[in-house]
Amino acid sequence: MTAQRRDDISVNSDMGEALGLHTFGNDPALMPVIDVANVACGFHSGDPEAMDTTVALAKQHGVSVGAHPGLPDLVGFGRREMKLTPSEVESLIRYQVGALSGFLTKHDVPLSHIKPHGSLYGMLARDEELMLGAVKVARDYGVPVFGLAGTAHQRVAEREGVEFVGELYVDLNYNSEGGLIILRQPHETDPAAAAERTRRALETGTILSVDGTELAIDFGSICVHSDTANSVEVATAVRAVVDGR
């Protein structure tokens, strides 16, 4: 695995995760630090006002906007798996991307990409038939899919002629097979550890799993979740490494 070129790497964050008066992220403080916002579309979190506000804020800071569709489970924040058919996956993603597109049109912002959220992300990484639903929507909109390299995310996207962008996560642990360990509740990440994972991945093309296994990692974007208490500090540490400071 060759080292990544810094000028090819973006920093992305999941945003717009709010409902009414309740918000779960640090979006305003993160916007100046990141390159790409993955905006919740109403199924796992987010509502029309949150989408409108988030798209406007992203435009103000020159941040690209992608759709972040999740499972229809507000109570579980999209982190509980569901039994779905490929057709159902396609429909729920298409519905959510359509909702976000209305606000993108309002603010004259193009759709940047599609990135599934939470347990949907994990389900699609394991199941090529389910992943095809997401890829069909991305192909119709002419945008890339963000996901985990070496999984069904990448295999199906590339097979169907859709651009794929691999992600590196700095605030989630990886198991020894290279899968993400998804927790029901967010936890704080040591900014220094996030910076070190970023540095190692850029310089060696590898990271360490939770049990110390060395994993090859291919990525074009680094994700920092917005709903952890110290996400701004984590993103700033990652940004400094990516920018070579």
PDB file of C-alpha atoms in Angstrom:
ATOM      1  CA  MET A   1       0.000   0.000   0.000  1.00  0.00           C
ATOM      2  CA  THR A   2       1.455   3.319  -1.040  1.00  0.00           C
ATOM      3  CA  ALA A   3       1.219   6.460   1.017  1.00  0.00           C
ATOM      4  CA  GLN A   4      -1.637   8.851   0.297  1.00  0.00           C
ATOM      5  CA  ARG A   5      -1.051  12.276  -1.259  1.00  0.00           C
ATOM      6  CA  ARG A   6      -2.234  15.002   1.090  1.00  0.00           C
ATOM      7  CA  ASP A   7      -3.696  17.182  -1.652  1.00  0.00           C
ATOM      8  CA  ASP A   8      -6.083  14.366  -2.582  1.00  0.00           C
ATOM      9  CA  ILE A   9      -7.491  13.954   0.918  1.00  0.00           C
ATOM     10  CA  SER A  10     -10.629  15.678   2.209  1.00  0.00           C
ATOM     11  CA  VAL A  11     -12.012  15.878   5.743  1.00  0.00           C
ATOM     12  CA  ASN A  12     -15.709  15.085   6.014  1.00  0.00           C
ATOM     13  CA  SER A  13     -18.259  15.178   8.827  1.00  0.00           C
ATOM     14  CA  ASP A  14     -21.815  13.939   9.374  1.00  0.00           C
ATOM     15  CA  MET A  15     -24.006  16.993   9.944  1.00  0.00           C
ATOM     16  CA  GLY A  16     -27.547  18.283  10.195  1.00  0.00           C
ATOM     17  CA  GLU A  17     -28.299  15.698  12.870  1.00  0.00           C
ATOM     18  CA  ALA A  18     -30.952  17.723  14.647  1.00  0.00           C
ATOM     19  CA  LEU A  19     -34.662  17.572  15.361  1.00  0.00           C
ATOM     20  CA  GLY A  20     -36.575  20.714  16.248  1.00  0.00           C
ATOM     21  CA  LEU A  21     -34.844  22.375  19.196  1.00  0.00           C
ATOM     22  CA  HIS A  22     -32.502  19.426  19.736  1.00  0.00           C
ATOM     23  CA  THR A  23     -29.141  19.148  18.032  1.00  0.00           C
ATOM     24  CA  PHE A  24     -26.510  16.433  18.294  1.00  0.00           C
ATOM     25  CA  GLY A  25     -23.527  17.996  16.572  1.00  0.00           C
ATOM     26  CA  ASN A  26     -21.035  20.843  16.569  1.00  0.00           C
ATOM     27  CA  ASP A  27     -21.812  21.915  13.016  1.00  0.00           C
ATOM     28  CA  PRO A  28     -21.125  25.687  13.155  1.00  0.00           C
ATOM     29  CA  ALA A  29     -17.711  25.207  14.767  1.00  0.00           C
ATOM     30  CA  LEU A  30     -16.764  22.324  12.463  1.00  0.00           C
ATOM     31  CA  MET A  31     -17.676  23.968   9.156  1.00  0.00           C
ATOM     32  CA  PRO A  32     -14.510  26.112   8.950  1.00  0.00           C
ATOM     33  CA  VAL A  33     -12.361  22.986   9.524  1.00  0.00           C
ATOM     34  CA  ILE A  34     -13.853  20.454   7.096  1.00  0.00           C
ATOM     35  CA  ASP A  35     -14.183  20.110   3.315  1.00  0.00           C
ATOM     36  CA  VAL A  36     -17.293  17.968   3.004  1.00  0.00           C
ATOM     37  CA  ALA A  37     -20.586  17.756   4.933  1.00  0.00           C
ATOM     38  CA  ASN A  38     -22.724  14.616   4.905  1.00  0.00           C
ATOM     39  CA  VAL A  39     -26.199  15.957   5.682  1.00  0.00           C
ATOM     40  CA  ALA A  40     -28.826  13.865   7.474  1.00  0.00           C
ATOM     41  CA  CYS A  41     -31.995  13.587   5.415  1.00  0.00           C
ATOM     42  CA  GLY A  42     -34.702  12.987   8.007  1.00  0.00           C
ATOM     43  CA  PHE A  43     -34.806   9.223   8.581  1.00  0.00           C
ATOM     44  CA  HIS A  44     -32.189   8.671  11.321  1.00  0.00           C
ATOM     45  CA  SER A  45     -32.072  12.377  12.206  1.00  0.00           C
ATOM     46  CA  GLY A  46     -32.567  15.776  10.637  1.00  0.00           C
ATOM     47  CA  ASP A  47     -35.696  17.673   9.702  1.00  0.00           C
ATOM     48  CA  PRO A  48     -36.526  20.205   6.962  1.00  0.00           C
ATOM     49  CA  GLU A  49     -35.305  23.196   8.963  1.00  0.00           C
ATOM     50  CA  ALA A  50     -32.075  21.406   9.899  1.00  0.00           C
ATOM     51  CA  MET A  51     -31.414  20.495   6.268  1.00  0.00           C
ATOM     52  CA  ASP A  52     -32.080  24.056   5.140  1.00  0.00           C
ATOM     53  CA  THR A  53     -29.811  25.551   7.816  1.00  0.00           C
ATOM     54  CA  THR A  54     -27.013  23.046   7.249  1.00  0.00           C
ATOM     55  CA  VAL A  55     -26.928  23.499   3.486  1.00  0.00           C
ATOM     56  CA  ALA A  56     -26.867  27.284   3.892  1.00  0.00           C
ATOM     57  CA  LEU A  57     -24.039  27.047   6.440  1.00  0.00           C
ATOM     58  CA  ALA A  58     -22.041  24.744   4.188  1.00  0.00           C
ATOM     59  CA  LYS A  59     -22.403  27.136   1.259  1.00  0.00           C
ATOM     60  CA  GLN A  60     -21.255  30.019   3.445  1.00  0.00           C
ATOM     61  CA  HIS A  61     -18.025  28.139   4.255  1.00  0.00           C
ATOM     62  CA  GLY A  62     -17.420  26.665   0.795  1.00  0.00           C
ATOM     63  CA  VAL A  63     -18.053  23.127   2.043  1.00  0.00           C
ATOM     64  CA  SER A  64     -19.320  20.467  -0.366  1.00  0.00           C
ATOM     65  CA  VAL A  65     -22.626  18.811   0.547  1.00  0.00           C
ATOM     66  CA  GLY A  66     -23.533  15.158   0.210  1.00  0.00           C
ATOM     67  CA  ALA A  67     -26.580  13.169   1.283  1.00  0.00           C
ATOM     68  CA  HIS A  68     -26.337  11.045   4.419  1.00  0.00           C
ATOM     69  CA  PRO A  69     -29.349   8.714   4.221  1.00  0.00           C
ATOM     70  CA  GLY A  70     -30.031   6.373   7.111  1.00  0.00           C
ATOM     71  CA  LEU A  71     -32.462   3.765   8.337  1.00  0.00           C
ATOM     72  CA  PRO A  72     -35.976   4.976   9.253  1.00  0.00           C
ATOM     73  CA  ASP A  73     -35.324   4.779  12.983  1.00  0.00           C
ATOM     74  CA  LEU A  74     -35.276   8.136  14.779  1.00  0.00           C
ATOM     75  CA  VAL A  75     -35.366   6.543  18.229  1.00  0.00           C
ATOM     76  CA  GLY A  76     -32.336   4.359  17.502  1.00  0.00           C
ATOM     77  CA  PHE A  77     -30.531   7.092  15.530  1.00  0.00           C
ATOM     78  CA  GLY A  78     -30.154   4.667  12.634  1.00  0.00           C
ATOM     79  CA  ARG A  79     -27.790   2.473  14.629  1.00  0.00           C
ATOM     80  CA  ARG A  80     -30.060  -0.578  14.849  1.00  0.00           C
ATOM     81  CA  GLU A  81     -30.077  -2.913  11.858  1.00  0.00           C
ATOM     82  CA  MET A  82     -33.281  -3.683   9.961  1.00  0.00           C
ATOM     83  CA  LYS A  83     -34.290  -6.424   7.533  1.00  0.00           C
ATOM     84  CA  LEU A  84     -34.658  -4.731   4.147  1.00  0.00           C
ATOM     85  CA  THR A  85     -34.934  -5.844   0.540  1.00  0.00           C
ATOM     86  CA  PRO A  86     -32.723  -4.316  -2.156  1.00  0.00           C
ATOM     87  CA  SER A  87     -35.759  -2.461  -3.502  1.00  0.00           C
ATOM     88  CA  GLU A  88     -36.521  -1.014  -0.068  1.00  0.00           C
ATOM     89  CA  VAL A  89     -32.928   0.168   0.314  1.00  0.00           C
ATOM     90  CA  GLU A  90     -33.052   1.893  -3.059  1.00  0.00           C
ATOM     91  CA  SER A  91     -36.368   3.553  -2.271  1.00  0.00           C
ATOM     92  CA  LEU A  92     -35.396   4.854   1.169  1.00  0.00           C
ATOM     93  CA  ILE A  93     -32.127   6.267  -0.175  1.00  0.00           C
ATOM     94  CA  ARG A  94     -33.816   7.799  -3.214  1.00  0.00           C
ATOM     95  CA  TYR A  95     -36.479   9.388  -0.990  1.00  0.00           C
ATOM     96  CA  GLN A  96     -33.914  10.958   1.329  1.00  0.00           C
ATOM     97  CA  VAL A  97     -31.627  12.220  -1.430  1.00  0.00           C
ATOM     98  CA  GLY A  98     -34.682  13.765  -3.056  1.00  0.00           C
ATOM     99  CA  ALA A  99     -35.555  15.573   0.172  1.00  0.00           C
ATOM    100  CA  LEU A 100     -32.076  17.044   0.506  1.00  0.00           C
ATOM    101  CA  SER A 101     -32.015  17.977  -3.177  1.00  0.00           C
ATOM    102  CA  GLY A 102     -34.857  20.412  -2.614  1.00  0.00           C
ATOM    103  CA  PHE A 103     -32.690  22.446  -0.256  1.00  0.00           C
ATOM    104  CA  LEU A 104     -29.634  22.118  -2.471  1.00  0.00           C
ATOM    105  CA  THR A 105     -31.672  23.629  -5.307  1.00  0.00           C
ATOM    106  CA  LYS A 106     -32.863  26.443  -3.032  1.00  0.00           C
ATOM    107  CA  HIS A 107     -29.280  27.409  -2.161  1.00  0.00           C
ATOM    108  CA  ASP A 108     -27.800  26.629  -5.606  1.00  0.00           C
ATOM    109  CA  VAL A 109     -25.473  23.988  -4.183  1.00  0.00           C
ATOM    110  CA  PRO A 110     -24.694  20.803  -6.165  1.00  0.00           C
ATOM    111  CA  LEU A 111     -25.042  17.345  -4.634  1.00  0.00           C
ATOM    112  CA  SER A 112     -21.499  16.172  -3.947  1.00  0.00           C
ATOM    113  CA  HIS A 113     -21.968  12.472  -3.103  1.00  0.00           C
ATOM    114  CA  ILE A 114     -24.015   9.897  -1.219  1.00  0.00           C
ATOM    115  CA  LYS A 115     -22.782   8.351   2.016  1.00  0.00           C
ATOM    116  CA  PRO A 116     -25.015   5.870   3.891  1.00  0.00           C
ATOM    117  CA  HIS A 117     -25.311   6.368   7.645  1.00  0.00           C
ATOM    118  CA  GLY A 118     -24.780   4.129  10.655  1.00  0.00           C
ATOM    119  CA  SER A 119     -26.118   0.583  10.486  1.00  0.00           C
ATOM    120  CA  LEU A 120     -27.205   1.090   6.881  1.00  0.00           C
ATOM    121  CA  TYR A 121     -23.547   1.790   6.069  1.00  0.00           C
ATOM    122  CA  GLY A 122     -22.536  -1.502   7.685  1.00  0.00           C
ATOM    123  CA  MET A 123     -25.337  -3.489   6.050  1.00  0.00           C
ATOM    124  CA  LEU A 124     -24.377  -2.230   2.597  1.00  0.00           C
ATOM    125  CA  ALA A 125     -20.696  -2.941   3.215  1.00  0.00           C
ATOM    126  CA  ARG A 126     -21.528  -6.638   3.686  1.00  0.00           C
ATOM    127  CA  ASP A 127     -24.271  -7.177   1.097  1.00  0.00           C
ATOM    128  CA  GLU A 128     -23.740  -6.479  -2.602  1.00  0.00           C
ATOM    129  CA  GLU A 129     -27.440  -6.812  -3.453  1.00  0.00           C
ATOM    130  CA  LEU A 130     -28.371  -4.152  -0.895  1.00  0.00           C
ATOM    131  CA  MET A 131     -25.482  -1.933  -1.969  1.00  0.00           C
ATOM    132  CA  LEU A 132     -26.736  -1.988  -5.544  1.00  0.00           C
ATOM    133  CA  GLY A 133     -29.762   0.042  -4.411  1.00  0.00           C
ATOM    134  CA  ALA A 134     -27.519   2.841  -3.162  1.00  0.00           C
ATOM    135  CA  VAL A 135     -25.373   2.716  -6.281  1.00  0.00           C
ATOM    136  CA  LYS A 136     -28.391   3.008  -8.570  1.00  0.00           C
ATOM    137  CA  VAL A 137     -29.351   6.284  -6.885  1.00  0.00           C
ATOM    138  CA  ALA A 138     -25.795   7.624  -7.043  1.00  0.00           C
ATOM    139  CA  ARG A 139     -25.606   6.724 -10.722  1.00  0.00           C
ATOM    140  CA  ASP A 140     -28.865   8.552 -11.450  1.00  0.00           C
ATOM    141  CA  TYR A 141     -27.538  11.694  -9.740  1.00  0.00           C
ATOM    142  CA  GLY A 142     -24.065  11.317 -11.265  1.00  0.00           C
ATOM    143  CA  VAL A 143     -22.268  11.481  -7.909  1.00  0.00           C
ATOM    144  CA  PRO A 144     -19.743   9.292  -6.064  1.00  0.00           C
ATOM    145  CA  VAL A 145     -20.438   6.982  -3.150  1.00  0.00           C
ATOM    146  CA  PHE A 146     -18.438   7.295   0.075  1.00  0.00           C
ATOM    147  CA  GLY A 147     -17.689   4.029   1.879  1.00  0.00           C
ATOM    148  CA  LEU A 148     -15.192   1.468   3.100  1.00  0.00           C
ATOM    149  CA  ALA A 149     -12.599   0.317   0.586  1.00  0.00           C
ATOM    150  CA  GLY A 150     -12.409  -3.416  -0.016  1.00  0.00           C
ATOM    151  CA  THR A 151     -16.079  -4.003   0.868  1.00  0.00           C
ATOM    152  CA  ALA A 152     -19.287  -4.251  -1.140  1.00  0.00           C
ATOM    153  CA  HIS A 153     -19.309  -0.438  -1.107  1.00  0.00           C
ATOM    154  CA  GLN A 154     -16.363  -0.356  -3.469  1.00  0.00           C
ATOM    155  CA  ARG A 155     -16.997  -3.565  -5.399  1.00  0.00           C
ATOM    156  CA  VAL A 156     -20.532  -2.663  -6.466  1.00  0.00           C
ATOM    157  CA  ALA A 157     -19.780   0.994  -7.176  1.00  0.00           C
ATOM    158  CA  GLU A 158     -16.865   0.154  -9.431  1.00  0.00           C
ATOM    159  CA  ARG A 159     -18.737  -2.681 -11.133  1.00  0.00           C
ATOM    160  CA  GLU A 160     -21.593  -0.308 -11.962  1.00  0.00           C
ATOM    161  CA  GLY A 161     -19.353   2.520 -13.143  1.00  0.00           C
ATOM    162  CA  VAL A 162     -19.954   4.810 -10.157  1.00  0.00           C
ATOM    163  CA  GLU A 163     -17.056   6.699  -8.608  1.00  0.00           C
ATOM    164  CA  PHE A 164     -16.069   5.428  -5.167  1.00  0.00           C
ATOM    165  CA  VAL A 165     -14.345   7.397  -2.389  1.00  0.00           C
ATOM    166  CA  GLY A 166     -12.862   5.327   0.428  1.00  0.00           C
ATOM    167  CA  GLU A 167     -12.999   6.660   3.973  1.00  0.00           C
ATOM    168  CA  LEU A 168     -10.691   6.596   6.980  1.00  0.00           C
ATOM    169  CA  TYR A 169     -12.325   6.873  10.392  1.00  0.00           C
ATOM    170  CA  VAL A 170     -10.361   8.407  13.244  1.00  0.00           C
ATOM    171  CA  ASP A 171     -13.034   8.367  15.950  1.00  0.00           C
ATOM    172  CA  LEU A 172     -14.222   4.758  15.542  1.00  0.00           C
ATOM    173  CA  ASN A 173     -12.234   1.600  16.138  1.00  0.00           C
ATOM    174  CA  TYR A 174     -11.699  -1.117  13.539  1.00  0.00           C
ATOM    175  CA  ASN A 175     -11.940  -4.850  14.184  1.00  0.00           C
ATOM    176  CA  SER A 176      -9.240  -7.244  12.999  1.00  0.00           C
ATOM    177  CA  GLU A 177     -11.103  -7.837   9.702  1.00  0.00           C
ATOM    178  CA  GLY A 178     -11.130  -4.117   8.909  1.00  0.00           C
ATOM    179  CA  GLY A 179     -14.771  -3.519   9.828  1.00  0.00           C
ATOM    180  CA  LEU A 180     -15.939  -0.578  11.904  1.00  0.00           C
ATOM    181  CA  ILE A 181     -17.000  -1.063  15.509  1.00  0.00           C
ATOM    182  CA  ILE A 182     -20.213   0.966  15.768  1.00  0.00           C
ATOM    183  CA  LEU A 183     -21.229   2.079  19.269  1.00  0.00           C
ATOM    184  CA  ARG A 184     -24.763   3.094  20.201  1.00  0.00           C
ATOM    185  CA  GLN A 185     -23.439   6.161  22.056  1.00  0.00           C
ATOM    186  CA  PRO A 186     -20.676   8.490  20.806  1.00  0.00           C
ATOM    187  CA  HIS A 187     -17.490   8.715  22.820  1.00  0.00           C
ATOM    188  CA  GLU A 188     -14.707  11.282  22.988  1.00  0.00           C
ATOM    189  CA  THR A 189     -11.593  10.594  20.935  1.00  0.00           C
ATOM    190  CA  ASP A 190      -8.112  11.710  21.908  1.00  0.00           C
ATOM    191  CA  PRO A 191      -7.154  14.329  19.280  1.00  0.00           C
ATOM    192  CA  ALA A 192      -3.523  13.211  19.454  1.00  0.00           C
ATOM    193  CA  ALA A 193      -4.559   9.620  18.714  1.00  0.00           C
ATOM    194  CA  ALA A 194      -6.695  10.796  15.792  1.00  0.00           C
ATOM    195  CA  ALA A 195      -3.776  12.784  14.432  1.00  0.00           C
ATOM    196  CA  GLU A 196      -1.456   9.794  14.805  1.00  0.00           C
ATOM    197  CA  ARG A 197      -3.866   7.470  12.975  1.00  0.00           C
ATOM    198  CA  THR A 198      -4.116  10.027  10.182  1.00  0.00           C
ATOM    199  CA  ARG A 199      -0.347  10.429   9.991  1.00  0.00           C
ATOM    200  CA  ARG A 200       0.256   6.685   9.940  1.00  0.00           C
ATOM    201  CA  ALA A 201      -2.382   6.127   7.250  1.00  0.00           C
ATOM    202  CA  LEU A 202      -0.964   8.891   5.054  1.00  0.00           C
ATOM    203  CA  GLU A 203       2.644   7.772   5.448  1.00  0.00           C
ATOM    204  CA  THR A 204       2.311   3.966   5.427  1.00  0.00           C
ATOM    205  CA  GLY A 205      -1.151   3.185   4.074  1.00  0.00           C
ATOM    206  CA  THR A 206      -1.939   1.223   7.225  1.00  0.00           C
ATOM    207  CA  ILE A 207      -3.726   1.612  10.560  1.00  0.00           C
ATOM    208  CA  LEU A 208      -4.024  -0.592  13.636  1.00  0.00           C
ATOM    209  CA  SER A 209      -7.187  -2.439  14.628  1.00  0.00           C
ATOM    210  CA  VAL A 210      -8.468  -2.480  18.202  1.00  0.00           C
ATOM    211  CA  ASP A 211      -6.429  -5.656  18.869  1.00  0.00           C
ATOM    212  CA  GLY A 212      -3.269  -4.344  17.213  1.00  0.00           C
ATOM    213  CA  THR A 213      -3.679  -6.012  13.820  1.00  0.00           C
ATOM    214  CA  GLU A 214      -2.126  -3.957  11.034  1.00  0.00           C
ATOM    215  CA  LEU A 215      -4.716  -3.121   8.374  1.00  0.00           C
ATOM    216  CA  ALA A 216      -4.153  -1.754   4.878  1.00  0.00           C
ATOM    217  CA  ILE A 217      -6.367   1.286   4.347  1.00  0.00           C
ATOM    218  CA  ASP A 218      -7.191   2.965   1.032  1.00  0.00           C
ATOM    219  CA  PHE A 219      -8.998   6.295   1.387  1.00  0.00           C
ATOM    220  CA  GLY A 220      -9.698   9.646  -0.183  1.00  0.00           C
ATOM    221  CA  SER A 221     -11.527  11.250   2.732  1.00  0.00           C
ATOM    222  CA  ILE A 222     -11.257  11.250   6.525  1.00  0.00           C
ATOM    223  CA  CYS A 223     -14.434  11.241   8.609  1.00  0.00           C
ATOM    224  CA  VAL A 224     -14.797  13.034  11.932  1.00  0.00           C
ATOM    225  CA  HIS A 225     -18.237  12.618  13.484  1.00  0.00           C
ATOM    226  CA  SER A 226     -19.850  15.860  14.607  1.00  0.00           C
ATOM    227  CA  ASP A 227     -21.824  14.390  17.528  1.00  0.00           C
ATOM    228  CA  THR A 228     -18.916  13.787  19.896  1.00  0.00           C
ATOM    229  CA  ALA A 229     -18.243  16.403  22.549  1.00  0.00           C
ATOM    230  CA  ASN A 230     -14.710  17.188  21.345  1.00  0.00           C
ATOM    231  CA  SER A 231     -15.244  16.742  17.600  1.00  0.00           C
ATOM    232  CA  VAL A 232     -13.876  20.198  16.812  1.00  0.00           C
ATOM    233  CA  GLU A 233     -10.582  19.417  18.551  1.00  0.00           C
ATOM    234  CA  VAL A 234     -10.381  16.066  16.744  1.00  0.00           C
ATOM    235  CA  ALA A 235     -11.109  17.601  13.352  1.00  0.00           C
ATOM    236  CA  THR A 236      -8.581  20.388  13.949  1.00  0.00           C
ATOM    237  CA  ALA A 237      -5.889  17.835  14.808  1.00  0.00           C
ATOM    238  CA  VAL A 238      -6.668  15.822  11.689  1.00  0.00           C
ATOM    239  CA  ARG A 239      -6.752  18.962   9.540  1.00  0.00           C
ATOM    240  CA  ALA A 240      -3.277  19.934  10.751  1.00  0.00           C
ATOM    241  CA  VAL A 241      -1.860  16.568   9.653  1.00  0.00           C
ATOM    242  CA  VAL A 242      -3.613  16.625   6.284  1.00  0.00           C
ATOM    243  CA  ASP A 243      -2.365  20.147   5.644  1.00  0.00           C
ATOM    244  CA  GLY A 244       1.142  19.116   6.653  1.00  0.00           C
ATOM    245  CA  ARG A 245       1.461  21.613   9.477  1.00  0.00           C
TER     246      ARG A 245
END
